[in-house]
Each structure stands twice: as structure tokens, then as C-alpha cells.
Short mmCIF file of C-alpha atoms in Angstrom, two decimals:
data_model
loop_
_atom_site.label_atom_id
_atom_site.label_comp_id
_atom_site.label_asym_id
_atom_site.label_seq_id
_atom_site.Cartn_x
_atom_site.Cartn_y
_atom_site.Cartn_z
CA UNK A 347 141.40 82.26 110.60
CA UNK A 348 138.79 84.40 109.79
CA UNK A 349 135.98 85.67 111.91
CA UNK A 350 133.67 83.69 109.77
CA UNK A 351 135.25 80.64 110.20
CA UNK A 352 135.55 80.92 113.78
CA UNK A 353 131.83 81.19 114.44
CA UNK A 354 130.37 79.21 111.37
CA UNK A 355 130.67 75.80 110.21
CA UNK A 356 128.71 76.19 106.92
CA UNK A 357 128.22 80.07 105.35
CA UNK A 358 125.20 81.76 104.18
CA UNK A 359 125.70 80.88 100.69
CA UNK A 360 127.65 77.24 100.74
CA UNK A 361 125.59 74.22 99.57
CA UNK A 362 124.86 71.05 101.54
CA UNK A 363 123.02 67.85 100.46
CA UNK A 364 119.45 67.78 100.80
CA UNK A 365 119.52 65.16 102.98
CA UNK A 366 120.84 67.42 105.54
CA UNK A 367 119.34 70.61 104.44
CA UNK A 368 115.94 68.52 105.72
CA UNK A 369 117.41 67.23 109.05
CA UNK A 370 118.78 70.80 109.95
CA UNK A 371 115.32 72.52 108.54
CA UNK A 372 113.42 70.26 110.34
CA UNK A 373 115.80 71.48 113.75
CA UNK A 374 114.54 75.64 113.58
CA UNK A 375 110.87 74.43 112.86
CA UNK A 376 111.23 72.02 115.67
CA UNK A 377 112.36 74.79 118.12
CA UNK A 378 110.67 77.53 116.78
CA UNK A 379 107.25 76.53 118.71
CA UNK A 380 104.94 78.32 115.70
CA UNK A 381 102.08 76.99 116.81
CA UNK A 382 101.70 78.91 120.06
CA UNK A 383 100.34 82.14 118.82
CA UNK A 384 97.50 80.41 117.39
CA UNK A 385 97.23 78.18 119.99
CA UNK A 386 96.77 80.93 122.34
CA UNK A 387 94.26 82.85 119.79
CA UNK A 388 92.03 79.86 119.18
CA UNK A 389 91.41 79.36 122.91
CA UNK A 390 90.98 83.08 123.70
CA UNK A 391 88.40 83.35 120.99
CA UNK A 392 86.75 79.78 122.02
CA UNK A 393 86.81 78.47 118.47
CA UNK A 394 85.61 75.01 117.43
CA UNK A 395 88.12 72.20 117.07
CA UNK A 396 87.73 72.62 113.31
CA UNK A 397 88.50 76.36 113.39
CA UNK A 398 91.47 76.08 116.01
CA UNK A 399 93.10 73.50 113.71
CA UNK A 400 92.28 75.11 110.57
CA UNK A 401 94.20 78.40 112.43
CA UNK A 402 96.54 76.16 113.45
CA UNK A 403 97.53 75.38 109.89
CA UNK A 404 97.05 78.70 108.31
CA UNK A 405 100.03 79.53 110.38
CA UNK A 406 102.31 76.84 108.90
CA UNK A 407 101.55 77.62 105.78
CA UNK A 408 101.90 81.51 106.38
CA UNK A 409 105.24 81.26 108.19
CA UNK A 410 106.19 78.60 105.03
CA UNK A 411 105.16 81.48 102.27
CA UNK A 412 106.42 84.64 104.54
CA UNK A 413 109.83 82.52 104.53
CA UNK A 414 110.51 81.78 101.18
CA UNK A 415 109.74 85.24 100.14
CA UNK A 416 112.44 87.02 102.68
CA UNK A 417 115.24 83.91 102.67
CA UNK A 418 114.85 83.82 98.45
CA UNK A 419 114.13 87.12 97.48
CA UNK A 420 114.66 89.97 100.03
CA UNK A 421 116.47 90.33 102.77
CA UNK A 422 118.35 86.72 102.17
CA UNK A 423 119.56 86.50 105.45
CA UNK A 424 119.05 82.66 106.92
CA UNK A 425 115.88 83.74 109.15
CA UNK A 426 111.93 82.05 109.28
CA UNK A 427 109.30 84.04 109.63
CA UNK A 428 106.85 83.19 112.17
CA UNK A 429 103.81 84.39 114.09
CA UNK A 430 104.47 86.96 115.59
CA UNK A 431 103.19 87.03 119.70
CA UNK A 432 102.90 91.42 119.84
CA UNK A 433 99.40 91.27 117.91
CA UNK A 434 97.30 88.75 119.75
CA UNK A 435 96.19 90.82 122.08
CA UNK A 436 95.09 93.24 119.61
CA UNK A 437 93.84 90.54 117.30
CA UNK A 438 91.35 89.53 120.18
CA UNK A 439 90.36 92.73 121.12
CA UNK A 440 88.97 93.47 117.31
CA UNK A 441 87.78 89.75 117.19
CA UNK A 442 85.55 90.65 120.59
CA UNK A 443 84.13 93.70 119.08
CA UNK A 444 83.24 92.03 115.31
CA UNK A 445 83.26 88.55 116.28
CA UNK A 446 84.80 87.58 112.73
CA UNK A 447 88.25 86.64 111.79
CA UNK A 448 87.60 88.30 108.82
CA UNK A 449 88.08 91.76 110.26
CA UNK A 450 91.07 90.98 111.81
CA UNK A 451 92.41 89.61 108.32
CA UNK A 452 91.18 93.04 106.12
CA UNK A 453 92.78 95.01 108.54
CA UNK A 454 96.07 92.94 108.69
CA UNK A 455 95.98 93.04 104.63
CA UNK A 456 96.23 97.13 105.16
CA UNK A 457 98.62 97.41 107.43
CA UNK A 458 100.91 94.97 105.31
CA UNK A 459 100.08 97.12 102.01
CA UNK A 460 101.57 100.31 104.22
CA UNK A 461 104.64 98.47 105.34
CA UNK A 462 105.63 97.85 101.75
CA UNK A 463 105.11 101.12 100.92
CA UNK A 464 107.04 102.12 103.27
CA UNK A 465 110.48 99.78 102.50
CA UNK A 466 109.28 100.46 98.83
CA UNK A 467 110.28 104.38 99.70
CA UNK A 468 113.15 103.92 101.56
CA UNK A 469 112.10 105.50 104.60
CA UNK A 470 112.54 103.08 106.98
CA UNK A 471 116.26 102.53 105.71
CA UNK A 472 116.87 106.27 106.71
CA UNK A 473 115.08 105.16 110.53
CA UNK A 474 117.67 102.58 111.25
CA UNK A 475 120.80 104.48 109.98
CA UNK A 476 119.70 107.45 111.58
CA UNK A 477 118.43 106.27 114.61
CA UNK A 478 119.86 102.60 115.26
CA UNK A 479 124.09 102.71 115.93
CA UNK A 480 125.20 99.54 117.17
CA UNK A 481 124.71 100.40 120.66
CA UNK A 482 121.37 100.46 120.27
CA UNK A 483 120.86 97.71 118.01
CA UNK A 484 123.09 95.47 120.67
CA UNK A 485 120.68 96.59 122.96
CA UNK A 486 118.01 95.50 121.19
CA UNK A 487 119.20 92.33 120.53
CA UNK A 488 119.77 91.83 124.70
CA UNK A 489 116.19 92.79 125.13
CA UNK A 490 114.85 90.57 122.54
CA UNK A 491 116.83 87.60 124.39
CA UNK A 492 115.75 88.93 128.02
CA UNK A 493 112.29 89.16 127.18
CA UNK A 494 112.04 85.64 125.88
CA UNK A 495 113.35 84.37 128.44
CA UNK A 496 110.33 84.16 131.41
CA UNK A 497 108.05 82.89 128.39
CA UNK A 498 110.83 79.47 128.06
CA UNK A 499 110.45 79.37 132.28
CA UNK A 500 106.69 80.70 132.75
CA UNK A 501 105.00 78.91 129.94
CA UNK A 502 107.06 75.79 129.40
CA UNK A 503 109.14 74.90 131.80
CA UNK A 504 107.27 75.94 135.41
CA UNK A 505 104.24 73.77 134.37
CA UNK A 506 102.30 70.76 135.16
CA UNK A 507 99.90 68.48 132.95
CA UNK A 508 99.98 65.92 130.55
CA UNK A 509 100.90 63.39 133.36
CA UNK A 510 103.91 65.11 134.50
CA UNK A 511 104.12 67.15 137.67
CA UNK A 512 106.34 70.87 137.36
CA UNK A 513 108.86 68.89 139.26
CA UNK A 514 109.18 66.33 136.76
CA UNK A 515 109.28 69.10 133.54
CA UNK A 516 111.64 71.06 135.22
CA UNK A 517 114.12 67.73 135.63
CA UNK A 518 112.88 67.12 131.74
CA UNK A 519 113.99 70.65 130.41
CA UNK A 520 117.21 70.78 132.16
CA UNK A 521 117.73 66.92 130.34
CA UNK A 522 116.63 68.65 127.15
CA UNK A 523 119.01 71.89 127.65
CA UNK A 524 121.98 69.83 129.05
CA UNK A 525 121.93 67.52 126.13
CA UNK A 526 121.75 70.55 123.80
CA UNK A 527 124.84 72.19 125.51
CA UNK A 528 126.57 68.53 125.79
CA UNK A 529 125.97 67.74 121.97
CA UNK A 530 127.04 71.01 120.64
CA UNK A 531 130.28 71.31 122.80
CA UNK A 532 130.95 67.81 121.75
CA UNK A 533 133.00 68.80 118.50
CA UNK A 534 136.01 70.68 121.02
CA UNK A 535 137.00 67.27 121.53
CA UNK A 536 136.72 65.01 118.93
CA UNK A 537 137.39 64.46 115.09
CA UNK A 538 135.89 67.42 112.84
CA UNK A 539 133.84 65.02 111.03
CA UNK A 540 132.32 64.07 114.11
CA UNK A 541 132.17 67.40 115.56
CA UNK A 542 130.20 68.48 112.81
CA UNK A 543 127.39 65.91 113.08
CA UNK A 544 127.20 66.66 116.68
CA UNK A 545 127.13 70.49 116.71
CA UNK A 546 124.84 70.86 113.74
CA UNK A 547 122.28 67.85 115.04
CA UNK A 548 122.69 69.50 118.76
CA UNK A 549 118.92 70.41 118.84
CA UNK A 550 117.07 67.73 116.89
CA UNK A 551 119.32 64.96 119.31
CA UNK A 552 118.28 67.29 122.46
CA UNK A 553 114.58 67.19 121.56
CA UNK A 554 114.30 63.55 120.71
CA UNK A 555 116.68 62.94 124.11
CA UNK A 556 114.34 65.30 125.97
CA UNK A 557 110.81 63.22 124.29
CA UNK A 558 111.90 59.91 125.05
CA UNK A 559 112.32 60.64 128.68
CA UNK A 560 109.09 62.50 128.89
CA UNK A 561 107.69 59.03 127.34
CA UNK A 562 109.51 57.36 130.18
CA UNK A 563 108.07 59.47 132.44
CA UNK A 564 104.67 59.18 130.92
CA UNK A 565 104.70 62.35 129.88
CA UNK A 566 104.31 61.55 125.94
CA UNK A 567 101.30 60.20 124.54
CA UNK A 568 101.11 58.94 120.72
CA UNK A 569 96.92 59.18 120.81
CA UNK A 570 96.68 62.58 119.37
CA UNK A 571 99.41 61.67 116.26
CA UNK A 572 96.92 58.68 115.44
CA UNK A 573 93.67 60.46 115.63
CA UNK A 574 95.04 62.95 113.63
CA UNK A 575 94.46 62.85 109.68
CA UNK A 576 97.07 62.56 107.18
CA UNK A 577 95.87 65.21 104.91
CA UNK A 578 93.51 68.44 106.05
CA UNK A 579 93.42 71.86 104.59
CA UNK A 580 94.32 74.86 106.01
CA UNK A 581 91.38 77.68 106.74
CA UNK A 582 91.91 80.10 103.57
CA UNK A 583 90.65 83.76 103.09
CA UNK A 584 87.99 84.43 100.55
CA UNK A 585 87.23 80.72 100.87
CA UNK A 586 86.59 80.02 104.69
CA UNK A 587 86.72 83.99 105.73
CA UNK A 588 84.42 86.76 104.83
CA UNK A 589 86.67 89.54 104.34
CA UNK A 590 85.56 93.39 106.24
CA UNK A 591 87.49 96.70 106.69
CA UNK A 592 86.93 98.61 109.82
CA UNK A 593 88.50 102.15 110.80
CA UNK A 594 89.44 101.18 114.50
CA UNK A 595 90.38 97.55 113.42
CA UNK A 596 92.69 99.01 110.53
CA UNK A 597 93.94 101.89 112.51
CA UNK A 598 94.80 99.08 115.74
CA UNK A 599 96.68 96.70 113.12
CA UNK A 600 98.65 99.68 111.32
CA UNK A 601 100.01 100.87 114.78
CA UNK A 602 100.92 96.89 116.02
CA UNK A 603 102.78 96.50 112.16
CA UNK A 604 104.66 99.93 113.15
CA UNK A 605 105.72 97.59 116.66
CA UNK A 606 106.37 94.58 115.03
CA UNK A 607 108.93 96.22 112.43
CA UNK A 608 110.83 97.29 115.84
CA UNK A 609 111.02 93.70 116.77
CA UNK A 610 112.20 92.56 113.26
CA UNK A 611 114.91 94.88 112.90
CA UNK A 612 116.04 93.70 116.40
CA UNK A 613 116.18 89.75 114.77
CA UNK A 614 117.84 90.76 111.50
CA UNK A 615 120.67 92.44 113.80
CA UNK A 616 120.92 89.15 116.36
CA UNK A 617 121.59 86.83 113.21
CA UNK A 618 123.61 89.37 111.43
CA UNK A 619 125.91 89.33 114.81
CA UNK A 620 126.18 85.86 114.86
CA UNK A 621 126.74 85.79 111.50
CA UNK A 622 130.03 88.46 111.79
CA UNK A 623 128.47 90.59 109.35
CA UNK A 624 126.78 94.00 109.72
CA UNK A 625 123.26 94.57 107.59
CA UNK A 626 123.69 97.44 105.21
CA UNK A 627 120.96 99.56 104.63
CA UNK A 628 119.85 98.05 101.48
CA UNK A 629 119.58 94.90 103.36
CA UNK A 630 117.13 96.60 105.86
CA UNK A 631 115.10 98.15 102.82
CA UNK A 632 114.65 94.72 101.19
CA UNK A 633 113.79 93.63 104.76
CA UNK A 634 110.92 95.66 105.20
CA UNK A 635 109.45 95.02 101.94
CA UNK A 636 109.65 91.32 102.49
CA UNK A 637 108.14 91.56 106.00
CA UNK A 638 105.05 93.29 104.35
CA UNK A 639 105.08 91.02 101.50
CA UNK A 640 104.95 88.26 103.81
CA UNK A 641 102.47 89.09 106.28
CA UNK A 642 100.03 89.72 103.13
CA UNK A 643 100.52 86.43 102.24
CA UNK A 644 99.60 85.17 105.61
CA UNK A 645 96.74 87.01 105.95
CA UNK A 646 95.43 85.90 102.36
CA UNK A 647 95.79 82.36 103.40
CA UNK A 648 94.36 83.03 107.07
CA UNK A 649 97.09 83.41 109.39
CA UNK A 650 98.20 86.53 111.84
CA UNK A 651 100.74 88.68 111.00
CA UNK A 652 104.39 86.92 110.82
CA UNK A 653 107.81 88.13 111.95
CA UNK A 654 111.49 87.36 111.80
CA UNK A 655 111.67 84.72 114.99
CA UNK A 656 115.29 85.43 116.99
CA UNK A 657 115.17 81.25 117.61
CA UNK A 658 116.76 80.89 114.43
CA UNK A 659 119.81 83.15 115.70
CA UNK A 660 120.29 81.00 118.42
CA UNK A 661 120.37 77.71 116.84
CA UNK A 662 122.60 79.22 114.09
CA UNK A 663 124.88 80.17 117.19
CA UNK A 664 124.75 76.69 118.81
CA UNK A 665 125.18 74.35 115.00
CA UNK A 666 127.51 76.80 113.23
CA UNK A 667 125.56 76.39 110.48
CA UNK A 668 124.01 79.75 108.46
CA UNK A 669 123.15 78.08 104.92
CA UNK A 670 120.17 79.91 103.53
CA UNK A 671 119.24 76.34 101.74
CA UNK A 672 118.32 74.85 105.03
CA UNK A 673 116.07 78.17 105.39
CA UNK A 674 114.08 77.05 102.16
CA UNK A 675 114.03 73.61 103.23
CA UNK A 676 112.69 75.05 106.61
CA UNK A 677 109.83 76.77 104.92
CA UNK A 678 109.03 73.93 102.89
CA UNK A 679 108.47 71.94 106.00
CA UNK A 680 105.72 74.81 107.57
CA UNK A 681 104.24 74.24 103.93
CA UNK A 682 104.18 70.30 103.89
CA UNK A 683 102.98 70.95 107.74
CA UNK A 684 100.38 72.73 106.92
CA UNK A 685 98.16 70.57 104.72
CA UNK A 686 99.54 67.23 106.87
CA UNK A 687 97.76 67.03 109.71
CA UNK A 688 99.80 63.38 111.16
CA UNK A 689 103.03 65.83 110.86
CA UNK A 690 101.68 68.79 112.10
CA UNK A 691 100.45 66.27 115.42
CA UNK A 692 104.14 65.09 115.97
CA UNK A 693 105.63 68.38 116.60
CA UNK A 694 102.65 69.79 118.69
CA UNK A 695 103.29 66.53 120.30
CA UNK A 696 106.60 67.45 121.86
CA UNK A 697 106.23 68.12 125.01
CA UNK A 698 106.26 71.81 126.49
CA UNK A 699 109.10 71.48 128.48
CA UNK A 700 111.31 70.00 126.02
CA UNK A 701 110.69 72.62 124.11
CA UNK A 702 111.66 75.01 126.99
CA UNK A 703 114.79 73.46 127.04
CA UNK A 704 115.93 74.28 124.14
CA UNK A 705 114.24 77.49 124.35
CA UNK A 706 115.61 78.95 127.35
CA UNK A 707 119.25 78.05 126.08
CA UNK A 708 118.72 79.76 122.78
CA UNK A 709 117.08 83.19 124.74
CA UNK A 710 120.44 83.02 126.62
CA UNK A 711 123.16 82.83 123.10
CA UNK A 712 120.45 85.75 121.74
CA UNK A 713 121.33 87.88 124.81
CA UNK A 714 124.73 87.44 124.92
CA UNK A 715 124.75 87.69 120.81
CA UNK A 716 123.58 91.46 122.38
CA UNK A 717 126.09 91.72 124.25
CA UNK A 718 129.08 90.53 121.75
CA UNK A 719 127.55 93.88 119.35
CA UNK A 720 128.38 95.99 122.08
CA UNK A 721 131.49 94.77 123.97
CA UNK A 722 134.26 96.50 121.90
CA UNK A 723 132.59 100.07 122.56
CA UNK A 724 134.17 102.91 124.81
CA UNK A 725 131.90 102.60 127.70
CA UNK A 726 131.43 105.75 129.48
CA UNK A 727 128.25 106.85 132.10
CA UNK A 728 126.40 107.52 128.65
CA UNK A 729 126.70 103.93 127.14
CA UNK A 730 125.55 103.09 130.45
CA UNK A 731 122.56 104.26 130.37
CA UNK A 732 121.73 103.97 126.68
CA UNK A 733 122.13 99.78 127.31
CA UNK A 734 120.97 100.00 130.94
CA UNK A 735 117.42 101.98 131.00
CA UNK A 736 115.86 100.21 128.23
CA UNK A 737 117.08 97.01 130.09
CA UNK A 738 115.01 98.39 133.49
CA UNK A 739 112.04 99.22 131.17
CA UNK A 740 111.84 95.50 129.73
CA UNK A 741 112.07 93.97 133.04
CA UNK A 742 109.54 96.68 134.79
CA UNK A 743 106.95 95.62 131.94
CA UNK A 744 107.92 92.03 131.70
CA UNK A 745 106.36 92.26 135.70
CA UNK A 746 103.68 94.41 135.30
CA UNK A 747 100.41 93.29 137.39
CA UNK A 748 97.69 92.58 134.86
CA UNK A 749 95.26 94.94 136.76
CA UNK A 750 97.54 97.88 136.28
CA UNK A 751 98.27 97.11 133.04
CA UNK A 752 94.51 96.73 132.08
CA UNK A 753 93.67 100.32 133.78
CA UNK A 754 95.49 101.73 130.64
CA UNK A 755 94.46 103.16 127.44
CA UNK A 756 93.76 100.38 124.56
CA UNK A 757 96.58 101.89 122.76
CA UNK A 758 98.86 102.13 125.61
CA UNK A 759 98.07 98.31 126.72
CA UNK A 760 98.76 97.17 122.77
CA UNK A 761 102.71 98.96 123.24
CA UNK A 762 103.18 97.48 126.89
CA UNK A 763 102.02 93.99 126.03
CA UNK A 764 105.20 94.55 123.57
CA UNK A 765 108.37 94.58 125.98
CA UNK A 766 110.48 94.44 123.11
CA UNK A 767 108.95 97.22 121.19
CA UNK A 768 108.98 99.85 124.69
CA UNK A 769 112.72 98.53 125.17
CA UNK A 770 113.59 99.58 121.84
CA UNK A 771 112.45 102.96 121.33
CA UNK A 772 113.70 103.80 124.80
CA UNK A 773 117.20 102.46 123.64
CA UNK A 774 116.99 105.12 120.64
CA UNK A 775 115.55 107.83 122.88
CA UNK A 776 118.25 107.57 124.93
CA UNK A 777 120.79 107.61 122.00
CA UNK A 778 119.75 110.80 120.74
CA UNK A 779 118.90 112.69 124.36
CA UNK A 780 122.06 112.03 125.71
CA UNK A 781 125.14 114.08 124.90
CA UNK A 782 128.29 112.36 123.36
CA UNK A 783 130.91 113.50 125.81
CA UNK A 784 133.13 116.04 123.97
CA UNK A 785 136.44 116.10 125.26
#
């Protein structure tokens, strides 16, 4: 049996009815959570119920277009883009000092021009081969896994509201997580057709297992699905935005881009692992030039810039199931999200701790994805310390005390708010300061 076979159900490139395609789609935009980021901006920046919502959908309908354009046409790997978490504090920083989403848009246009340019000349192909072995993309992928990990706990799981005590959503996303583990295992020990309706409807079944006890509970509340409207549009540039460029603003977004490429690269190698096959630099090329692509896109219709989202790794690990047609289907459900507003009010519906479920399960497959990259190498006091100190940094920054953090430079606090980012480029400094033992 091939290695392939052994870790996928259904390939990159198999077909599946539509039917299924939808179900399956509808799974990574369930558990993908999109709607944070702009959740997160719209209350920083105070806006208007209008103007959160109208964020709110931008974002669909950004991650929709940013998605089609990589899964269809670049780097063709099954992966959604979504909003990406590293610019928001960056994004309210320039908001504060122009009070207009307009700047933060022009300046997000730029820095997606120069990331095109820069997969468009092949430079950032020669980065990864050069400077990214598997060690240090393995490490990466750990890191991306660790540091996700507090956010499931922190921010969905150790909560309380909504009716429910932090008791009561811990008990909920340890349902929602067991359920996920309990459905996916399932197939090891019955009939393959059944095992494959289990494991590749493992997360859908765990989030509506994990919602209907959080109704039980009274936890779950139906009010905000019928207030909401069946059709709204999304907040569009040009039409709802004035559009300005600003030096600082431009300069700011051009060094987050330069961070959020580093956290990319780290997703592309966590599905390529659980996938069983290595990206090639062409890959990586076509990569980059989608990831620009798409993040113009999402700034033209309103949204913050978009990256590759390491969820989808996870659940790909957990159903077996890697076709890039669910992918499509996937991005046609942030699209049809984003101008129905009933839709869009069921999923923010889902309670925060089911979601954590499922979230802190997939952070765990992503880390040990990591780890499967670099198992098979010779481990001497070198490897060590190429996987271990970037490890120590992401933890060490995943802790730091806001006051310390906010006693640094602006351009310091945008690269520590981005764990990820710090891990990785200590994981290649490492690589190339360190000595291979000669013997």
C-alpha cells in the first residue's frame, strides 16, 4: 500500500459528487472560524453595527476569491485562504492614526502588488530552497500548531457568556473534541463504506453534536439567525471606502506581508506533509503569486489581508480526504456567505467552545504533522537545537506580559505579536549558524 493510500481516503485530484463536495466544504468553513479577525477589528475600531457586518462579510467574500485563485490556478494544493490574525494589530494602529479603513486598504493593495512581484521573479523560490530544509520547515509546521493552540483554550474554550458558565464550555468542547476523535476513529472498526461516512463527516457530526448540547444547556440561541436578513451586501472598496496611500501605513503593511509569507510557507508545508508529498519549488513560486493575487482581491472588495489557514491541514488529517473540488466548493460557500446574511448568522452562531473543540484537536494533528517531517532525521545536539530554540522562542512570546511587550518599538511589537513569524526565522537562523558535524 502506498503512502498515499495509507493517509488519504480521497486524493488531491479524484472527483466526488457534489453532494458531498458541499457537505465536506461546508466542514473547513465550519472550523475555520473566519470571522474572528474581523470580529476582533470591528470592536477594536468601535465600528457601527452596519460597518462591523459589512467587514464581517468582506471577509467571506475575500477568503471565497483569495481561494479560488490559489486552489484553481496557483499553488493547487487543497488549502482556503483566510484572514490572516498577524496584521490586526497593525491594521489598528494605522486605523488610529487616519481613522479610515481606506488607508489600511491602499496600503494593503501595495504590499500585495510587491508580493507578486516578488513570486513573479522567483526570488522567494530561491528563500525556501536555500534557507528552508525539512528540519526547518517541520519546525515550522510544530510552531504553527503550538502557537494555535492557547488561542483554541484562551479564547474559546476558558470562557463564559452566552448563558453558559467556563465550567459548562469546557464540558461542551471536550463533547465537541471527543465526538470528533470518536467519529473519525470510527472507520478502524467497521465496514469501509461506513468508515468513510464517518471519518470524512467527523467534524460537521462533532459540531452539530457539540451545538445541540450547548442548546440543551441553553447555551444556543436562534434570535440572532432570525433577525438576521437573507440577503445584505458586503462593504466594497471604491464603493463604501475612500481609497489613500500613506508612507508609514504602506511601509507597516509591506513589512507584516514580508511576516505573513513566513506563516504561509509554514501551511503549504503542514498540508503537503499530510498529504505525503513534498512542495517543489515551482509549487512555492506559484504560491507566492497567488497569495499576492489574493490578498489584492480582498482588499479591493474590503477585507484584510488573507493567508493559507493550517485548519484545513488538520481536518484533511482527521477525514482522509484532500480533493481540491471540495476546496472550490469551500470557497464558494465564503462567497454565497458573504452576500447571505441568514447563513452567515448560523455559523457565527456556533458556539465558541464548540468551535474550540474542534480547534484544539486540529492544533494538536498540525503539531504532530511537524513532527512526522522531522522524525526520520539523524538527530544529533545540532537538530536539537535547530527544532528546540525556535520552540522556546514561540512559547517565551506566546507569554509575554502585554506591558513589556508594549514598551517596544512599533516595529518590534508588529514581529512579536507574530509568534509564528519570530519562531520561524529563528528556526532558519539556527540552520545556517550551526555547523553540520563533519565526521
Amino acid at each position: 500500500m502506498s503512502k498515499k493510500n495509507r493517509h488519504l481516503t480521497i486524493g488531491v485530484d479524484e472527483d466526488i459528487p457534489f453532494s458531498q463536495s458541499a457537505i465536506l466544504g461546508l466542514q473547513h468553513v465550519l472550523a475555520m472560524d473566519v470571522y474572528v479577525p474581523p470580529f476582533i477589528l470591528a470592536t477594536a475600531l468601535a465600528l457601527s453595527p452596519g460597518d462591523a457586518a459589512g467587514l464581517i462579510q468582506s471577509t467571506f467574500l475575500g477568503a471565497g476569491l483569495a481561494s479560488l485563485i490559489q486552489v484553481l490556478f496557483y499553488l493547487r494544493l487543497p488549502v482556503c485562504q483566510g484572514p490572516s490574525f498577524i496584521p490586526l494589530g497593525a491594521i489598528i494602529g494605522i486605523y488610529m492614526g487616519s481613522k479610515n479603513l481606506g488607508t489600511v486598504l491602499g496600503a494593503s493593495i501595495v504590499g500585495a502588488i510587491l508580493v507578486i512581484i516578488l513570486g513573479y521573479s522567483g526570488i522567494y523560490k530561491y528563500i525556501v530552497r536555500n534557507f528552508i530544509p525539512s528540519i526547518v520547515s517541520g519546525t515550522i509546521i510544530m510552531i504553527v500548531g503550538l502557537t494555535l493552540l492557547p488561542s483554541a483554550f484562551v479564547n474559546n474554550i476558558y470562557i463564559e457568556g452566552n448563558g453558559l458558565t467556563m465550567k459548562q464550555n469546557i464540558l461542551l468542547a471536550f463533547i465537541t473534541a471527543a465526538s470528533l476523535i470518536f467519529f473519525s476513529s470510527l472507520g478502524n472498526y467497521i465496514t469501509s463504506k461506513l468508515k468513510r461516512i464517518f471519518q470524512i463527516s467527523s467534524v460537521i457530526i462533532s459540531l452539530g453534536i457539540g451545538t445541540f448540547c450547548a442548546y440543551l444547556m441553553g447555551g444556543f440561541s436562534t434570535q440572532a439567525i432570525k433577525d438576521a436578513s437573507f440577503f445584505s451586501m458586503p462593504k466594497i472598496l471604491f464603493l463604501d471606502y475612500d481609497i489613500h496611500f500613506e508612507a508609514s501605513a504602506i511601509i507597516t503593511m509591506i513589512i507584516i506581508y514580508m511576516v505573513l509569507l513566513a506563516e504561509t510557507t509554514g501551511t503549504w508545508y503542514a498540508v503537503s506533509s499530510v498529504m505525503v508529498k513534498p512542495l517543489n519549488d515551482t509549487q512555492i513560486n506559484r504560491g507566492v503569486i497567488g497569495e499576492g493575487i489574493g490578498c489584492l482581491l480582498a482588499a479591493l472588495v474590503g477585507a484584510t489581508p488573507v493567508t493559507g489557514y493550517s485548519t484545513n491541514a488538520g481536518i484533511i488529517s482527521i477525514t482522509g480526504v484532500a480533493s481540491r473540488k471540495v476546496f472550490v466548493v469551500a470557497s464558494g460557500w465564503f462567497i454565497v456567505l458573504s452576500f447571505l446574511g441568514k447563513l452567515s448568522a448560523i455559523i457565527n452562531s456556533i458556539p465558541a467552545a464548540v468551535i474550540g473543540g474542534v480547534f484544539a484537536v486540529v492544533c494538536i494533528i498540525i503539531l504532530l504533522n511537524g513532527f512526522r517531517v522531522v522524525k526520520n532525521l539523524d538527530f544529533s545536539e545540532r537538530e536539537l537545537y535547530i527544532i528546540g530554540v525556535p520552540l522556546m522562542f514561540t512559547i517565551g512570546l506566546l507569554f509575554i506580559p502585554a506591558g513589556l511587550k508594549a514598551s517596544a518599538p512599533q516595529f518590534l511589537q508588529y514581529l512579536i505579536g507574530s509568534p509564528i513569524a519570530v519562531g520561524a526565522i529563528v528556526a532558519i537562523i539556527m540552520n545556517k549558524l550551526i555547523p553540520i558535524e563533519k565526521y
